Coordinates of C-alpha atoms in Angstrom, one line a residue:
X1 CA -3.3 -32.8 29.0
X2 CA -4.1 -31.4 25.3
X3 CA -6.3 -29.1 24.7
X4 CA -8.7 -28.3 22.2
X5 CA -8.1 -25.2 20.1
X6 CA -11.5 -24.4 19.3
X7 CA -13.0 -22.3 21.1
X8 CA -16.8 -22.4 21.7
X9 CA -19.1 -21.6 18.7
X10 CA -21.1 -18.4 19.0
X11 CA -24.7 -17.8 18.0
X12 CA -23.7 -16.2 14.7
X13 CA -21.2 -18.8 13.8
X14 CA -21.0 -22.3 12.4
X15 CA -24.3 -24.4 11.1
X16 CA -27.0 -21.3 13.0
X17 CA -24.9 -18.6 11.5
X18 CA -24.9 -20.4 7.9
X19 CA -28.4 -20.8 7.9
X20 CA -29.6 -17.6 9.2
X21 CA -27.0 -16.2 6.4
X22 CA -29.3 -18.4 4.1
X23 CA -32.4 -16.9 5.4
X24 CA -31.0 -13.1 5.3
X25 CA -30.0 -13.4 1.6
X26 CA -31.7 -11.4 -1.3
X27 CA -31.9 -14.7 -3.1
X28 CA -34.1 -16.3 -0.5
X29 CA -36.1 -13.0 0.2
X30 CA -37.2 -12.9 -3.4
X31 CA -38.1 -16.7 -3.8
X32 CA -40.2 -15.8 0.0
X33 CA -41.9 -12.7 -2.2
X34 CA -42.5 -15.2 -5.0
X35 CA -43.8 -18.0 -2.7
X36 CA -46.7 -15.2 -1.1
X37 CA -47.8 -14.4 -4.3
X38 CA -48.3 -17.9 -5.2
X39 CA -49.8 -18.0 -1.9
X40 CA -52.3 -15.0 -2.7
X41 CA -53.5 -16.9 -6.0
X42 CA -54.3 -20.2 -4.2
X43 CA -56.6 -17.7 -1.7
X44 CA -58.2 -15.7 -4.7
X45 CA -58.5 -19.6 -6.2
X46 CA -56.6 -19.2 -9.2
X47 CA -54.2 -21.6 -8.5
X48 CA -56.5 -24.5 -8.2
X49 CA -55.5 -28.4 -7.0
X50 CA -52.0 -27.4 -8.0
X51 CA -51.5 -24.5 -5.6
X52 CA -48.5 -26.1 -4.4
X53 CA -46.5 -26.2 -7.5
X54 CA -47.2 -22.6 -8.3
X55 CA -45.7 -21.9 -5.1
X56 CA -42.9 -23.3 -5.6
X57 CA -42.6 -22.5 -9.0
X58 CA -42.9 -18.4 -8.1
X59 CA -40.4 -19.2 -4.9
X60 CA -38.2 -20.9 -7.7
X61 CA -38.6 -17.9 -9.7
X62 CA -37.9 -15.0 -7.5
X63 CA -34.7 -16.8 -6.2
X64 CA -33.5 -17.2 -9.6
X65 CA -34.1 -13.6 -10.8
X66 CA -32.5 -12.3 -7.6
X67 CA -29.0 -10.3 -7.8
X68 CA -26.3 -12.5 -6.4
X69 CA -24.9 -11.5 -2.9
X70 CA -22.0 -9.0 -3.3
X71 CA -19.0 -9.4 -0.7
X72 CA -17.6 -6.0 -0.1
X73 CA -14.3 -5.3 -1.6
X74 CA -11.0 -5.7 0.4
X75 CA -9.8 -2.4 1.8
X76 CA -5.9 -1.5 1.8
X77 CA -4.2 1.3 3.1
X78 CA -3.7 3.8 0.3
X79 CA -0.6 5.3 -1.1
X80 CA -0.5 8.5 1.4
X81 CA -0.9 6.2 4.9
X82 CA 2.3 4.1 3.8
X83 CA 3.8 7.4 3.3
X84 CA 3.2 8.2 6.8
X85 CA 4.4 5.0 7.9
X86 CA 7.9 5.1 5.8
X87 CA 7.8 8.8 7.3
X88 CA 8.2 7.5 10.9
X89 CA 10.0 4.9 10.4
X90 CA 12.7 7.3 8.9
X91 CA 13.0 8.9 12.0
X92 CA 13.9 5.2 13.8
X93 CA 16.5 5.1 10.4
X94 CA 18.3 8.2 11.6
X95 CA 18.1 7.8 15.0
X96 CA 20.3 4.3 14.3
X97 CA 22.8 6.0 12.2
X98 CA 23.3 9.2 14.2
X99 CA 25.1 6.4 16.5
X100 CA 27.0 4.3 13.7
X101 CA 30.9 5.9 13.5
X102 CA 31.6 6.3 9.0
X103 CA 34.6 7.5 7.8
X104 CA 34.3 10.6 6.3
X105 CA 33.4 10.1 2.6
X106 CA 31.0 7.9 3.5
X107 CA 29.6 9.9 6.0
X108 CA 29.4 13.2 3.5
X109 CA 27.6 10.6 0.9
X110 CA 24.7 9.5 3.7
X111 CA 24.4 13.1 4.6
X112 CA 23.3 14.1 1.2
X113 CA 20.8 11.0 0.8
X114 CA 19.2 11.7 4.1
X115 CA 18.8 15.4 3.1
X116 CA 17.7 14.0 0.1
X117 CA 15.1 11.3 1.6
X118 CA 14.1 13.8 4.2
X119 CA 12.7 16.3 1.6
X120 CA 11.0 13.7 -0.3
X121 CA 9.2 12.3 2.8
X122 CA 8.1 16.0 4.6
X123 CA 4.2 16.8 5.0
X124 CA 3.2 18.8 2.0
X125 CA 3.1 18.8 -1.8
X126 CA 5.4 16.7 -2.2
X127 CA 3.7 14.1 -0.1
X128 CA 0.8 15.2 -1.9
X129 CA 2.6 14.0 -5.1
X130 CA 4.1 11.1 -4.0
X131 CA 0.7 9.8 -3.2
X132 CA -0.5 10.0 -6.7
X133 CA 3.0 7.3 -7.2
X134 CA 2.7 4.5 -5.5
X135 CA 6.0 3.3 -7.7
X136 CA 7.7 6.1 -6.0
X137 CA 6.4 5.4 -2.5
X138 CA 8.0 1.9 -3.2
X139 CA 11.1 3.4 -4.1
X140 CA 11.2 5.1 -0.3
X141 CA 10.0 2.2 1.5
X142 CA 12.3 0.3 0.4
X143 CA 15.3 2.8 0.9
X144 CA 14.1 3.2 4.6
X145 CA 13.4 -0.4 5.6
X146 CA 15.9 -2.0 3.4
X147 CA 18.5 -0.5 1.5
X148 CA 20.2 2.4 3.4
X149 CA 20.4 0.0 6.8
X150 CA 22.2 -3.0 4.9
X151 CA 24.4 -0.9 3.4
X152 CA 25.4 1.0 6.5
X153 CA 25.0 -2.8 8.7
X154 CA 27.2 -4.8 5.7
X155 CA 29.7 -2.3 6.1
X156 CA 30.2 -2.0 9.9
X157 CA 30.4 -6.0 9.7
X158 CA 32.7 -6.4 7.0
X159 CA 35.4 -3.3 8.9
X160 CA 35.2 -5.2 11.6
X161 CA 36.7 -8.4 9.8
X162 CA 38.9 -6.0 7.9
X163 CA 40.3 -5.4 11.3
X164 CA 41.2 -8.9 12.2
X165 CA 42.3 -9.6 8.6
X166 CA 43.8 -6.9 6.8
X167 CA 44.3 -6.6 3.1
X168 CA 41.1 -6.9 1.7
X169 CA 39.0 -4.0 -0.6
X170 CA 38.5 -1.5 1.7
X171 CA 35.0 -1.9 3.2
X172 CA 34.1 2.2 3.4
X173 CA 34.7 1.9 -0.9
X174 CA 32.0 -0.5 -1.3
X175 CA 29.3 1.9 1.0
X176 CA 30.4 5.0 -0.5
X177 CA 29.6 3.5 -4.0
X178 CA 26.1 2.1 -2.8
X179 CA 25.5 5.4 -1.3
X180 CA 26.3 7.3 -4.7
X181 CA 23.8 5.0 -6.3
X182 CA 21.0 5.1 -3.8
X183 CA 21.3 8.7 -4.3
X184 CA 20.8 8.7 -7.5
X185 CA 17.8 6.4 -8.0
X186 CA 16.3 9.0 -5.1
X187 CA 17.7 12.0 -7.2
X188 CA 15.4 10.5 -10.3
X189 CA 12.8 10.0 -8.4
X190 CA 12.6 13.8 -7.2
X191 CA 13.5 15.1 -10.9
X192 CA 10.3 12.9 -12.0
X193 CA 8.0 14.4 -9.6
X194 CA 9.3 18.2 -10.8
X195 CA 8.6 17.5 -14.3
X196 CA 5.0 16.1 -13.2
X197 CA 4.4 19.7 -11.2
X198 CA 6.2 21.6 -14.0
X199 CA 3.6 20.0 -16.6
X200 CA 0.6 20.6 -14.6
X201 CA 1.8 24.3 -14.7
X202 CA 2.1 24.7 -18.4
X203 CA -1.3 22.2 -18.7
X204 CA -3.0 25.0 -16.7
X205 CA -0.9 28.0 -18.7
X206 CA -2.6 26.4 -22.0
X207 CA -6.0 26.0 -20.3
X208 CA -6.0 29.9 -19.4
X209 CA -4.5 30.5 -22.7
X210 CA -7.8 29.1 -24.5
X211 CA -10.0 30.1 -21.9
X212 CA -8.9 34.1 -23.2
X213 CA -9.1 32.9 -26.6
X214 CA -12.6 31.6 -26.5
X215 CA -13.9 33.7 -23.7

């Protein structure tokens, strides 16, 4: 027998929750301020036989001149929590390829981009730096979740129909060449953060330099 999928409605949800929403709002507390002023002159007799247009008219008023509800902006994880994130997943990387079997070229290529990856990823400036580039934080991400385990995954598949049907490219030519690229874009990526470092030194070399000069 079906089902329905909704579940029962809750005190702060659907029509009760819209109106008291309505109630709650800055809009509708302003028009309330208006309304009890027009509410005061009708007392003090200023209002006259038209009391009740004046209260509505100040309600009116104060709802219109109220600031518009603001919905709080979305939060997302910033650039130095993904870091963490690509950080341990790096670990589940290498766990995976300490058990794949490379041929030796290959395996001397991956050895230098893990070495590479690993010092771009440890706790400490660098982090520090690679927060301030969320471009670069990309760059790793998608290394660790994407490029260096297809590369390494392609290549075990395609050996093992190599094996079955000999003759083809070898496979291992293919990874080592992805593996010289990877490399490289990672190598970039590490030269770009030195030359950000090395020009906040000579930034802060000039800035003691004019200090002296004007002090």
């Amino acid at each position: 027998m079906a089902t329905s999928r909704s579940g029962p409605r809750t005190p702060g949800g659907g029509l009760a929750g819209r109106a008291l929403a309505c109630l709650e709002s800055r809009k509708n507390l302003a028009g309330c301020t208006g309304g009890l002023a027009g509410l005061a002159l009708t007392f003090t007799g200023l209002a006259g036989a038209y009391w009740p247009v004046v209260v509505a008219g100040l309600y009116a008023a104060g709802a219109l001149i109220a600031s518009p509800e603001r919905l709080p902006a979305p939060e997302f994880p910033d650039a130095s929590s993904r870091l963490d994130a690509v950080r341990e997943d790096f670990g589940t990387l290498r766990e995976y390829l300490d058990a794949v079997e490379l041929p030796p070229a290959a395996s001397g290529r991956l050895t230098e981009l893990l070495e590479l990856l690993d010092g771009l990823l440890a706790p400490g400036w660098m982090s520090r730096a690679l927060a301030a580039d969320p471009g670069g934080v990309h760059l790793l991400s998608r290394a660790v979740h994407q490029d260096v385990p297809e590369a390494v995954d392609t290549f075990v598949r395609t050996r093992w129909w190599t094996r079955i049907a000999p003759g083809a490219e070898p496979p291992e030519r293919q990874l080592e060449q992805q593996l010289a690229l990877l490399h490289r874009e990672a190598a970039a990526l590490a030269a770009g953060l030195r030359e950000t470092e090395a020009r906040r030194q000579r930034s802060h070399t000039r800035h003691l330099e004019d200090r002296g000069r004007n002090g």
